[in-house]
Coordinates of C-alpha atoms in Angstrom, one line a residue:
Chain A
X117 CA -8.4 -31.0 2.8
X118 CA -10.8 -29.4 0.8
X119 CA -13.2 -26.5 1.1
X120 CA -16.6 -26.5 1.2
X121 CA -18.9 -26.8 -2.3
X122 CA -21.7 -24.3 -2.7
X123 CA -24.9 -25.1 -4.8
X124 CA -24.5 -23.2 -8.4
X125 CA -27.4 -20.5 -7.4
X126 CA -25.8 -19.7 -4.0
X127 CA -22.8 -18.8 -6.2
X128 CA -24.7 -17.4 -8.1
X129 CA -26.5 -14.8 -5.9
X130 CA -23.6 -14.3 -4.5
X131 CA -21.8 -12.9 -7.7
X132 CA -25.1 -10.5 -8.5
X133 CA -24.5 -9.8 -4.5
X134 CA -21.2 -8.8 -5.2
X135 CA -21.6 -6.4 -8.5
X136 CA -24.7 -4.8 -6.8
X137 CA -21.9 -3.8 -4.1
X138 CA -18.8 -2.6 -6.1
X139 CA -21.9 -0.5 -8.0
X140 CA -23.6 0.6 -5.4
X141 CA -20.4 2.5 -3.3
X142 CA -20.7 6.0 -2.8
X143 CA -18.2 7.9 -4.2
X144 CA -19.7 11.3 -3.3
X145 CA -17.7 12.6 0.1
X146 CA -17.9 15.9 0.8
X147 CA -17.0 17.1 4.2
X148 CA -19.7 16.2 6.8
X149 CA -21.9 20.1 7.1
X150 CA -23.6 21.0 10.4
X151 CA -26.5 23.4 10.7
X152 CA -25.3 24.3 13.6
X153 CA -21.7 23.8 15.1
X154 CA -21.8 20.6 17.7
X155 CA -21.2 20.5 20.9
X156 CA -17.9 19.3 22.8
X157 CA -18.1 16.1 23.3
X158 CA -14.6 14.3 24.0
X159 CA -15.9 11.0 25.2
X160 CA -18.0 10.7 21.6
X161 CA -14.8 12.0 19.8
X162 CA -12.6 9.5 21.5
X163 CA -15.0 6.2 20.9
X164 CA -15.3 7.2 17.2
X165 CA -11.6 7.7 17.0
X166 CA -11.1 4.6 18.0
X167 CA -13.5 2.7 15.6
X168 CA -11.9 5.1 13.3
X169 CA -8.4 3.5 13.8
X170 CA -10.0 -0.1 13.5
X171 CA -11.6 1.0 10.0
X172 CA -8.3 2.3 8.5
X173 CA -6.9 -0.9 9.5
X174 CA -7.9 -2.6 6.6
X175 CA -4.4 -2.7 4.1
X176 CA -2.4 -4.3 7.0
X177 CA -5.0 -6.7 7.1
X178 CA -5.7 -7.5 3.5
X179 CA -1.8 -8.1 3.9
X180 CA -2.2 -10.9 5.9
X181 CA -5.0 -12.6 4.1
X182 CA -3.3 -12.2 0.6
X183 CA 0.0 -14.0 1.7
X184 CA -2.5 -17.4 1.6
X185 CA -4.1 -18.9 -0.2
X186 CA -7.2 -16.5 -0.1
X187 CA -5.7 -14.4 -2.7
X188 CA -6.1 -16.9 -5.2
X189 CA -10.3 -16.6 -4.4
X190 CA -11.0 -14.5 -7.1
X191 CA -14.8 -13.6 -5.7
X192 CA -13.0 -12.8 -2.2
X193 CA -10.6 -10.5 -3.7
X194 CA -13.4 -8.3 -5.5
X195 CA -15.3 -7.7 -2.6
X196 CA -12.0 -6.8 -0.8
X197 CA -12.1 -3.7 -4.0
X198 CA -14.9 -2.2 -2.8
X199 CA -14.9 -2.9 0.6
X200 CA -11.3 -1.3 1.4
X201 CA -12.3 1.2 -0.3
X202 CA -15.6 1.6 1.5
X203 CA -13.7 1.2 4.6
X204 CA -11.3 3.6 4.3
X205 CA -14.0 6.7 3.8
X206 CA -15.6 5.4 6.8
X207 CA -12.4 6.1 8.5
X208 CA -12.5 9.3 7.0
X209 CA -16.1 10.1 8.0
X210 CA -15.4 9.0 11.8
X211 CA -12.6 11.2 11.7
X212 CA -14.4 13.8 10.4
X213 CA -17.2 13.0 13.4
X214 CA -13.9 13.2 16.1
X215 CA -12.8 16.6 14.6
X216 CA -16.4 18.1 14.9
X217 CA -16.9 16.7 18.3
X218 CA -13.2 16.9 20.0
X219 CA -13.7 20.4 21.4
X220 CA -10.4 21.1 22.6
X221 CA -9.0 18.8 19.9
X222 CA -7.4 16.0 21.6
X223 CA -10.5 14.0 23.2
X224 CA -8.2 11.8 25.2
X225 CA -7.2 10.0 21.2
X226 CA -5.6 12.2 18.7
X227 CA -6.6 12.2 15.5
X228 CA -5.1 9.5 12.7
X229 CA -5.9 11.4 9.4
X230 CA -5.7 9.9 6.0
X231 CA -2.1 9.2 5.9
X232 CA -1.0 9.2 9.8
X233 CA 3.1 10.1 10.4
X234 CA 5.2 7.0 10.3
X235 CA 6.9 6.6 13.3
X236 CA 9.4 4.3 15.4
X237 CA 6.9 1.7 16.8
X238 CA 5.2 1.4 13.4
X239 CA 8.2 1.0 11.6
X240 CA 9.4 -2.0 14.3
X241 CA 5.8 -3.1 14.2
X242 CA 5.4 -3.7 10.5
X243 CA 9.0 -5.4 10.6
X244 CA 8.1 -7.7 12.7
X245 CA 4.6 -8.6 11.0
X246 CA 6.6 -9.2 8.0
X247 CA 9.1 -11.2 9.5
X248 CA 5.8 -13.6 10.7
X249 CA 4.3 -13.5 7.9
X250 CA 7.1 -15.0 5.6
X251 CA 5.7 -18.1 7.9
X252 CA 2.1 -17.6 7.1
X253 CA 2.6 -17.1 3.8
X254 CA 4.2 -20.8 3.7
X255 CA 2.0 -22.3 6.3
X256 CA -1.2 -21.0 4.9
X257 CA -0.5 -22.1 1.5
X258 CA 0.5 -25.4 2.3
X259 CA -2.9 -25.3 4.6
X260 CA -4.8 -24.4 1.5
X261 CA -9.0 -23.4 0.9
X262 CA -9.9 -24.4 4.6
X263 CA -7.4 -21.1 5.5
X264 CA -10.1 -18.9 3.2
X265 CA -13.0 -19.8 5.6
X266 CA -10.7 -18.9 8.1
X267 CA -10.1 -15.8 6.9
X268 CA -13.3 -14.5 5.6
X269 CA -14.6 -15.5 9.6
X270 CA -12.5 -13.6 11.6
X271 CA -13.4 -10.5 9.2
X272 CA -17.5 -11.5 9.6
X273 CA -16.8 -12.0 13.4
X274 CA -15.2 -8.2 13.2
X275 CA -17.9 -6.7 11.4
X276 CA -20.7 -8.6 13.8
X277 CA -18.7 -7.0 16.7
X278 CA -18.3 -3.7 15.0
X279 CA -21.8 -3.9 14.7
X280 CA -22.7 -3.6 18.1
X281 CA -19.9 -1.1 18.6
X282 CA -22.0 1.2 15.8
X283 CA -25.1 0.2 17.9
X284 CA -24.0 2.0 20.5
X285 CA -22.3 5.2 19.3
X286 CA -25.8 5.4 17.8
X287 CA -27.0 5.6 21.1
X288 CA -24.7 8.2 22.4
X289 CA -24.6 10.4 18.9
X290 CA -25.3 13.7 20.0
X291 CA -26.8 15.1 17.2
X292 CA -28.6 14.5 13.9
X293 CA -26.4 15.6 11.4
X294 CA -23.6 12.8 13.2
X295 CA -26.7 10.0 13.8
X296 CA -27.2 10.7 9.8
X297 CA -23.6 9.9 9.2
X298 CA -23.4 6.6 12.0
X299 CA -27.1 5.4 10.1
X300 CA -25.3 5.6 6.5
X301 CA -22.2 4.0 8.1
X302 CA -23.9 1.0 9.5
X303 CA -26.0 0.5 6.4
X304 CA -22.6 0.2 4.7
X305 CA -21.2 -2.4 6.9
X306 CA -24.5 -4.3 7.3
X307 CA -23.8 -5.4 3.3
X308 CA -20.2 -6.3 4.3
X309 CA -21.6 -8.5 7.2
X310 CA -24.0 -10.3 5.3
X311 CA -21.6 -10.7 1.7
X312 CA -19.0 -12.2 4.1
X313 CA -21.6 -14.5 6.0
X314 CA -23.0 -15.6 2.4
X315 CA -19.3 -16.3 1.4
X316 CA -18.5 -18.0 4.2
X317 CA -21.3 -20.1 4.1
X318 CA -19.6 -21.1 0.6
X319 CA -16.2 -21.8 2.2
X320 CA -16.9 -23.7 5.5
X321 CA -15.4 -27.0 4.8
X322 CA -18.3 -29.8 4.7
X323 CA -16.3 -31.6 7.3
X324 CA -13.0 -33.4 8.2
X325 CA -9.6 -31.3 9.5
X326 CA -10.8 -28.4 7.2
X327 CA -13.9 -27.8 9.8
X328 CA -12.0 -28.5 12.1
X329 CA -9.5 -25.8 11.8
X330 CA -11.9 -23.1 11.0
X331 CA -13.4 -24.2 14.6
X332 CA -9.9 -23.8 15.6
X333 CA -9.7 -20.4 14.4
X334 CA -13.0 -19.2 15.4
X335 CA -12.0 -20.3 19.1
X336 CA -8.3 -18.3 18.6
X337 CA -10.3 -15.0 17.9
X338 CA -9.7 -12.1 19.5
X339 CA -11.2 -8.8 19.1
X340 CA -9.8 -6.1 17.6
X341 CA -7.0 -7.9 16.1
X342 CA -4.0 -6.1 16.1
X343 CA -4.1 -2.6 14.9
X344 CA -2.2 -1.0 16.5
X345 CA -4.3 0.6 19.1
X346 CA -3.4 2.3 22.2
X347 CA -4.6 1.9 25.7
X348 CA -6.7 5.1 24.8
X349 CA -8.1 3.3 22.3
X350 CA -9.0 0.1 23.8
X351 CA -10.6 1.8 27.0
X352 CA -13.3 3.4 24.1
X353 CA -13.8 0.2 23.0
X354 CA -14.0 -1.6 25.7
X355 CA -17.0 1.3 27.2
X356 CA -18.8 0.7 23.8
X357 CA -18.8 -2.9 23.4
X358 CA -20.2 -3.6 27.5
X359 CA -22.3 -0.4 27.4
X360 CA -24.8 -2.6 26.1
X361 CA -25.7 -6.0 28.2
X362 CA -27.3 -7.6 25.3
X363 CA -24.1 -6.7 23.2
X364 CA -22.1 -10.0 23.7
X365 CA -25.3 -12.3 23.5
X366 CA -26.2 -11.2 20.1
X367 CA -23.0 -11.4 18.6
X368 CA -22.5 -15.0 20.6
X369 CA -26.1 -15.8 18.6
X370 CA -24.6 -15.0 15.1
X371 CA -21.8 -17.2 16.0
X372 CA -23.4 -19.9 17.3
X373 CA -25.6 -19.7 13.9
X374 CA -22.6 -20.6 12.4
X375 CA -23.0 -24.6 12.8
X376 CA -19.3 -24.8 14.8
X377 CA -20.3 -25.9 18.3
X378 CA -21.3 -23.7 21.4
X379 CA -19.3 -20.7 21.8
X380 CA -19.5 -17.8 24.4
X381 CA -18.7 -14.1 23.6
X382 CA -16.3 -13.0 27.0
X383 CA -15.3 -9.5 27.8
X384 CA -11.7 -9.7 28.9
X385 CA -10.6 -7.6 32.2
X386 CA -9.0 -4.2 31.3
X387 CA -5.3 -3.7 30.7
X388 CA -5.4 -6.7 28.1
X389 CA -4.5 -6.0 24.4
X390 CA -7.9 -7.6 23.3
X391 CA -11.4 -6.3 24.2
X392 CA -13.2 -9.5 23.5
X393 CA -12.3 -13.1 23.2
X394 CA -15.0 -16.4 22.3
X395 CA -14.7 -19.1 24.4
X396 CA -15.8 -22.9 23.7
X397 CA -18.5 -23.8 25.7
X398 CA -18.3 -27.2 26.5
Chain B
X631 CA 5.4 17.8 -8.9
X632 CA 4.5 16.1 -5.9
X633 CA 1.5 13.4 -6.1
X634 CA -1.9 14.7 -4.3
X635 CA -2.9 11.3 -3.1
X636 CA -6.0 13.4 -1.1
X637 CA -7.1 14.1 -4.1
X638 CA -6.7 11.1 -6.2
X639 CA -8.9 9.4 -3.9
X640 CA -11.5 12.2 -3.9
X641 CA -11.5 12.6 -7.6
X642 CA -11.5 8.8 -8.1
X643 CA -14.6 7.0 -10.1
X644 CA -15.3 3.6 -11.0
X645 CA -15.3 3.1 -14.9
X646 CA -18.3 4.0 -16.3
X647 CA -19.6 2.7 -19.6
X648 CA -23.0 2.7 -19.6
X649 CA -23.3 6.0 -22.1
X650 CA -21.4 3.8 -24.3
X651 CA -23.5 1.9 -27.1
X652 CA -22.8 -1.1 -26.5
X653 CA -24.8 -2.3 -28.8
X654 CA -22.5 -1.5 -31.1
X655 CA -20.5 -4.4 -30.9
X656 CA -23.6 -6.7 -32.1
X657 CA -23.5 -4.7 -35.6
X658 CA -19.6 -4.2 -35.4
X659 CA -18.3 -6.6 -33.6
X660 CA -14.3 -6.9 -32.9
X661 CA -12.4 -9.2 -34.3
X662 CA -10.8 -12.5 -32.8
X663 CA -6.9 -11.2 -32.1
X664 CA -8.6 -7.8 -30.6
X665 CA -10.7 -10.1 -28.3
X666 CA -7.7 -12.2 -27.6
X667 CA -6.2 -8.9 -26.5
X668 CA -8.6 -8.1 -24.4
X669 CA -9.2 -11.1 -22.5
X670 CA -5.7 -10.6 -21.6
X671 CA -6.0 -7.3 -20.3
X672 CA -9.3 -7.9 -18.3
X673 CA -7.3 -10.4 -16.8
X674 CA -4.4 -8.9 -15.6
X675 CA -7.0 -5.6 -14.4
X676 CA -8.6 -8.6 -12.1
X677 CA -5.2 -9.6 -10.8
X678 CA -3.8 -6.5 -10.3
X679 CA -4.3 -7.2 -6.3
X680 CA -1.5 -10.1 -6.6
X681 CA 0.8 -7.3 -7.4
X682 CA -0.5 -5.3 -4.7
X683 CA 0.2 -7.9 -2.1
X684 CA 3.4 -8.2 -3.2
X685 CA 4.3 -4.2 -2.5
X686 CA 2.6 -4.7 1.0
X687 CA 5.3 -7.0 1.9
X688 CA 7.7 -4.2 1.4
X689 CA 8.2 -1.8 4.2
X690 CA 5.8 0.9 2.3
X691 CA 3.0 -0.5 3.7
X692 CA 3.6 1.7 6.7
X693 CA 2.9 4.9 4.5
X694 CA -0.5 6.2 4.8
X695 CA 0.2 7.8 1.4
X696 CA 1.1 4.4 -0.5
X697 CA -1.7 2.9 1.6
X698 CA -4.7 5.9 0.1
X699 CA -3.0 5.3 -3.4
X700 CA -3.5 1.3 -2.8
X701 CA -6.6 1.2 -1.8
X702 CA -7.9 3.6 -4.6
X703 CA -5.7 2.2 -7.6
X704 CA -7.3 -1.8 -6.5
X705 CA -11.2 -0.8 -6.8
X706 CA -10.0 1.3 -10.1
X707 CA -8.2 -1.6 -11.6
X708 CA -11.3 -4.0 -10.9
X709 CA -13.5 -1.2 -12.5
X710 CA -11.4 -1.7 -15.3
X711 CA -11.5 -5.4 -15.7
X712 CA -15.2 -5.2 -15.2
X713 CA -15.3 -2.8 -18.0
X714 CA -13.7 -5.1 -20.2
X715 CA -15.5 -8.4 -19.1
X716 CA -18.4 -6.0 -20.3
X717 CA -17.1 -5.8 -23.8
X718 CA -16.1 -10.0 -24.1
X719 CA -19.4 -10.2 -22.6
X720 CA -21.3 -9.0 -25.6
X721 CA -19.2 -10.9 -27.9
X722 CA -19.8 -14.3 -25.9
X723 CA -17.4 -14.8 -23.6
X724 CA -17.7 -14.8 -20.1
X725 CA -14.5 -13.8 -17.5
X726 CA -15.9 -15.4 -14.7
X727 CA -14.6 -15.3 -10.8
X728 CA -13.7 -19.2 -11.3
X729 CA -11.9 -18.5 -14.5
X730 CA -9.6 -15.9 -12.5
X731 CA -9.1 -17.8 -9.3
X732 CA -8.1 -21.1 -12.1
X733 CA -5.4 -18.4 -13.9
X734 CA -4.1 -17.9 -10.3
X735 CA -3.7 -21.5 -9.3
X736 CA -1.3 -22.2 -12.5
X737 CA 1.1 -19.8 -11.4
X738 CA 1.2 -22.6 -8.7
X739 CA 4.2 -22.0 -6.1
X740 CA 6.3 -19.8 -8.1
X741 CA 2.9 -17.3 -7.3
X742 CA 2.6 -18.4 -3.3
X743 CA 6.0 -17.8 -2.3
X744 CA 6.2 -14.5 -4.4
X745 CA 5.6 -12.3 -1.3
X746 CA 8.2 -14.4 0.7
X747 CA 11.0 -13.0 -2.0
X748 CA 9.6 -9.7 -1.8
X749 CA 9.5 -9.8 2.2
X750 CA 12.8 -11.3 2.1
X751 CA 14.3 -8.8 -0.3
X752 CA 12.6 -6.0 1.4
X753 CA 14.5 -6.8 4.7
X754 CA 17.8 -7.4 3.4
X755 CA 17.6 -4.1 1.1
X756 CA 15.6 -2.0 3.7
X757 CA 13.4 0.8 2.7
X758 CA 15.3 1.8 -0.4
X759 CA 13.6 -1.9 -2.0
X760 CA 10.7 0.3 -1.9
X761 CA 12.1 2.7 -4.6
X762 CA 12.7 -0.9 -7.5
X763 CA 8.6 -1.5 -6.6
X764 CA 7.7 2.1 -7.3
X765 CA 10.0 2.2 -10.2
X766 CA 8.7 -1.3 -11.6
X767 CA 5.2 -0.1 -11.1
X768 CA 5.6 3.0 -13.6
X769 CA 7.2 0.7 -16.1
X770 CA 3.8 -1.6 -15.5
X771 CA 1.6 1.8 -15.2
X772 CA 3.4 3.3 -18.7
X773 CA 2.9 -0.1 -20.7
X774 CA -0.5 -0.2 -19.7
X775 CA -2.0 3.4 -20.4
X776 CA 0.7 2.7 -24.2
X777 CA -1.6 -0.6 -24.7
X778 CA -4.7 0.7 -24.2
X779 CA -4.0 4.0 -26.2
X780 CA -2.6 1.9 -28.6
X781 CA -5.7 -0.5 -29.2
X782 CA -8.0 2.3 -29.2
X783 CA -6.2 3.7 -32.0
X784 CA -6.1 0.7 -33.7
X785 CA -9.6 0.0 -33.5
X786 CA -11.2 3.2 -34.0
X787 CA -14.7 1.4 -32.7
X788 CA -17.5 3.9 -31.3
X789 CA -17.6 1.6 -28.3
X790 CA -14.2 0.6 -27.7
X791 CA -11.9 3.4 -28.3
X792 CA -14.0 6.0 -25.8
X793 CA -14.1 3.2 -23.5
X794 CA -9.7 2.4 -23.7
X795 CA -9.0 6.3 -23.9
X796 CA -10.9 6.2 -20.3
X797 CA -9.5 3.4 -19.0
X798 CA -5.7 5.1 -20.4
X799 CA -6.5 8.1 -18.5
X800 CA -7.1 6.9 -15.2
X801 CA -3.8 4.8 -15.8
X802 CA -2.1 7.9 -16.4
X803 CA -2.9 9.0 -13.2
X804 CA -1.1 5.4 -11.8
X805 CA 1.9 6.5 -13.4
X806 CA 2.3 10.3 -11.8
X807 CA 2.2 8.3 -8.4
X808 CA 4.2 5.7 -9.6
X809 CA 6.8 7.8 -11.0
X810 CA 6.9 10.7 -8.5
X811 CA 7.3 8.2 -5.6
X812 CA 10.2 6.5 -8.0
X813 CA 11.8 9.7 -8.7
X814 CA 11.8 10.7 -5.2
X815 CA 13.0 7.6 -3.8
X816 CA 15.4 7.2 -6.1
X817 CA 16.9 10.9 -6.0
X818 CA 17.9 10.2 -2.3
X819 CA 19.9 7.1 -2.6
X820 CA 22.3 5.4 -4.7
X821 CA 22.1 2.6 -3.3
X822 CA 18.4 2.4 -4.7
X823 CA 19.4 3.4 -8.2
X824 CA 22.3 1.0 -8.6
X825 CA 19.5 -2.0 -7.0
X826 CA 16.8 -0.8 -9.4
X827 CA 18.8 -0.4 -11.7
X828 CA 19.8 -4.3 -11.7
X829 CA 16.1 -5.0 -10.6
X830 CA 14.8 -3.8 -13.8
X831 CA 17.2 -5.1 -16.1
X832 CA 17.6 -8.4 -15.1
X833 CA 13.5 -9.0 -14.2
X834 CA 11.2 -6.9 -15.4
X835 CA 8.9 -8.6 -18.0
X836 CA 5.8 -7.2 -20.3
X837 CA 2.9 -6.7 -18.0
X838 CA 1.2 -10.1 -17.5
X839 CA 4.1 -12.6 -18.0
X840 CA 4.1 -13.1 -14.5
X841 CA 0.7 -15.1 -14.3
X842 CA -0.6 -15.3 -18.1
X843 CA 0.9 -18.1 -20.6
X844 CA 4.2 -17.2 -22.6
X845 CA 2.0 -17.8 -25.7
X846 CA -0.5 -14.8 -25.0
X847 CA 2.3 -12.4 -23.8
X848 CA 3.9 -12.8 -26.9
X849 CA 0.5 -12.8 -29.3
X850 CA -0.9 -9.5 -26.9
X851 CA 2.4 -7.3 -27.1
X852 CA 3.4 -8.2 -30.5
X853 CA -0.3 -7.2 -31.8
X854 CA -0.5 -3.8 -29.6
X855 CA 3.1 -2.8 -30.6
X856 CA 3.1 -4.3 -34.5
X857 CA 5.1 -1.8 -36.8
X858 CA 6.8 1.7 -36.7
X859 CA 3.9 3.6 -34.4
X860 CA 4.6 0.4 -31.8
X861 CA 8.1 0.5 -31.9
X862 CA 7.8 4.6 -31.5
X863 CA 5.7 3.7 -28.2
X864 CA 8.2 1.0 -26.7
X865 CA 10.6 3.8 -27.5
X866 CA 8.7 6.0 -25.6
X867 CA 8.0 3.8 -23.1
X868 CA 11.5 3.2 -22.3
X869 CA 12.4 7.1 -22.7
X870 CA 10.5 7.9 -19.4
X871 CA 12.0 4.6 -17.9
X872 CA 15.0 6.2 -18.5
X873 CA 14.6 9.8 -17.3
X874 CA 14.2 8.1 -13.5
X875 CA 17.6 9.1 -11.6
X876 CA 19.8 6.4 -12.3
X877 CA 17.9 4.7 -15.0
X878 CA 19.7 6.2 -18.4
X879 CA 20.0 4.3 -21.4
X880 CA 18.1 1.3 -20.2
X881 CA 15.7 0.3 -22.5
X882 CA 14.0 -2.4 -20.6
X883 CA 10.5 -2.7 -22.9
X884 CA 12.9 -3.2 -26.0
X885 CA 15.0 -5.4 -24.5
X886 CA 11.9 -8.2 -23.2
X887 CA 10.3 -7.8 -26.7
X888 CA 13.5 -8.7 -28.2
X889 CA 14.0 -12.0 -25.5
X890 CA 10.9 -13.0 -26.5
X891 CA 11.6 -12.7 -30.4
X892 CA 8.6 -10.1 -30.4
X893 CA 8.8 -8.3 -33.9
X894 CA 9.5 -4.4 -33.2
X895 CA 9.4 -1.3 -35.6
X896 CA 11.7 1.4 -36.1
X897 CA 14.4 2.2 -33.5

């Protein structure tokens, strides 16, 4: 199997793409000033809590795309510089936006922080990742570049998801100072979306089992992928993503853009560990 | 003192060089084995995130302090290897993303099942394999901010040697996590002093052998740590090694460069 061949200027932009990034992060972050102390509002807190959770996600999942054969895509693991790094002062910003907003402090979702106590579960969780990822790691590599596309889709479908989820605490902000901090936020991520999408264009195998697996994948997508959220958690993120009805067509647009088949976005019922799932539409 | 990883990430910058003159290196350029030096370095800057996926497979990763420090110490390294593709850059020679991603693929299987060992190690040992990562990445961390000292002293160029003095200073910083999350780890358990310990003398290599050719490893160190001020630094080097609980009287730096038949000054 191989993966897919870009034209020499694609790669090209894509490098100057890339630089501009990593140059362009702010590295500025001083805590988030009000005019005017904001209002309680726990419902706000809690949905940005939760997005908050998803953003500081980003090590465990780096984890599971370096154990493959992604790691060795030198272009891929620059981006991943700047973007963890971007991604873990949104985290810090949203928690900052939870703090402000919270009221009585709790909000329904306590607060992570930077560097979150370590306790029981996570320890049991993370042994258990590892133990599945000493198969991954194997599996992956033995899968080799049509794995990369993989990867670098379910982190485009996440950020086309996350999109909408910004799209709507946007709508429910409930003051400037905070719809300030959501605008710079999503002008962050909408560079992230669109240096994945140009990178996966790059990757998609042109054909054979390689595109065939990546539509594989895209089908075996759930949203958000494990990180370690709480029932708290998912309820905020389930009221954002279907607050919108236009929500889960757009995103099942961008996918369908992709040049895999017919998907469908679908909202799963609550109680389930993932929010969202794409179905094959046959 | 204890590490402020808060503040490291707060405080941290990429690598700036653009005060630098640059053009410098058209009047006064660098010679070939300082190059060859460098093209080294800029490489193992660019693959510093192999060696972070490795420590992920260790149980640290579920420390939100080794996770800030992580995240931080990746974008600083890449700043670094972009500094120094900078440099070969005006001299000609292009470190390109398909260059790195082609270093990578020759370290072939021995590379893709690295993080298997360290999961597998990391679940028979338990949380004290933590402490030989944290341990080995202070030997990595001291080498590095040694060799770039080292070269700028060497060079004395208007360009380069503000530019490696910066690039050593951030490094220092690597090594107070580095060491202070060593020291700590390694104060609570002797179990992890006796495995790191064995870890360190039996596997630790110069910075770099892991991916780059035996060839440059040997050319790179034995031109940074040539004659008596080397040999004072590998000294040095292997002085701090040693002050980690445990660690006394290894002398692991001394001991690779002499494996390798690596010329080394004064003891």
């Amino acid at each position: 199997m191989t993966g897919a061949i870009g034209s020499d200027d694609a790669v090209r932009a894509l490098d100057a793409r890339l630089r501009a990034h990593a140059s362009a992060a702010d590295e500025v972050h001083d805590p988030i000033e009000y005019p005017t102390a904001p209002v309680a509002n726990p419902q706000f807190a809690a949905a940005v809590r939760a997005v908050a959770r998803l953003e500081r996600s980003t090590i465990p999942r780096l984890r599971r795309m370096l154990v493959s054969p992604t790691h060795l895509d030198a272009r891929l693991t620059a981006f991943f510089s700047t973007w963890a790094y971007e991604r873990y002062w949104i985290a810090d910003r949203l928690d900052q936006l939870g703090a402000a907003h919270a009221g009585d402090g709790t909000a329904g979702i306590p607060a992570d922080g930077a560097e979150p106590p370590v306790d029981r579960a996570a320890l049991r969780r993370d042994r258990r990742e590892r133990v599945w990822l000493l198969g991954t790691a194997i599996a992956t590599n033995l899968v080799g570049p049509p794995m990369v596309a993989v990867h670098v889709l379910q982190c485009l479908v996440d950020e086309w998801v996350l999109d909408e989820v910004y799209a709507a605490l946007t709508a429910e902000v409930p003051d400037d100072r905070s719809a300030e901090v959501v605008a710079d936020i999503r002008r962050v991520k909408a560079e992230h979306a669109e240096i994945l999408r140009l990178a996966f264009a790059l990757r998609l195998p042109e054909r054979g089992n390689g595109r065939r697996l990546v539509a594989l994948a895209l089908r075996r997508i759930g949203w958000p992928a494990d990180a370690g959220l709480g029932a708290a958690h998912l309820r905020a993120l389930r009221r954002l993503v279907r607050g919108d009805p236009g929500s889960l067509s757009r995103i099942t647009e961008r996918i369908n853009a992709l040049g895999l088949g017919g998907y469908r976005v679908a909202l799963l019922a609550p109680r389930r560990s993932t929010v969202l799932r794409i179905r094959r539409v046959k | 003192m204890a590490f402020d990883t808060t503040k490291f990430a707060r405080d941290s910058r990429r690598m700036d060089w653009q005060d630098l003159d640059f053009a410098s290196f058209r009047t006064d350029p660098l010679p070939p084995e300082t190059l060859r030096c460098l093209r080294y370095m800029c490489d193992i800057e660019f693959h510093t995130v192999c060696y972070m996926r490795d420590m992920l497979m260790t149980p640290s990763q579920v420390d939100g302090e080794v996770n800030t420090f992580m995240t931080i110490w990746n974008r600083e390294e890449y700043w670094h290897g972009e500094a120094l593709a900078a440099v070969l850059g005006e001299h000609g020679i292009t470190v390109d993303y398909d260059a790195l991603k082609a270093t990578r693929l020759r370290a072939g299987w021995k590379d893709k099942l690295a993080p298997v060992r360290q999961a597998l190690a990391g679940m028979l040992v338990g949380a004290d394999f933590i402490a030989v990562h944290m341990s080995w990445g202070a030997a990595n961390e001291w080498s590095a901010a040694a060799a770039y000292q080292r070269l700028a002293a060497m060079e004395s160029h208007p360009a380069l040697s503000p530019l490696l003095r910066r690039i050593a200073k951030q490094e220092t910083r690597h090594v107070a996590f580095y060491a202070s999350q060593a020291r700590r780890r390694l104060e609570r358990s002797r179990k992890a002093q006796l495995l790191t310990r064995y870890a360190l003398r039996k596997f630790w290599g110069p910075v770099g052998s892991g991916v780059m050719p035996d060839a440059e490893v040997t050319h790179v160190m034995g031109h940074l740590f040539a004659g008596a001020a080397g040999g004072e630094q590998i000294d040095r080097i292997d002085g701090h090694i040693g002050n980690l609980p445990g660690m006394k009287g290894l002398t692991i730096l001394r001991d690779a460069f002499r494996s390798r038949r690596i010329p080394l000054g004064a003891h």
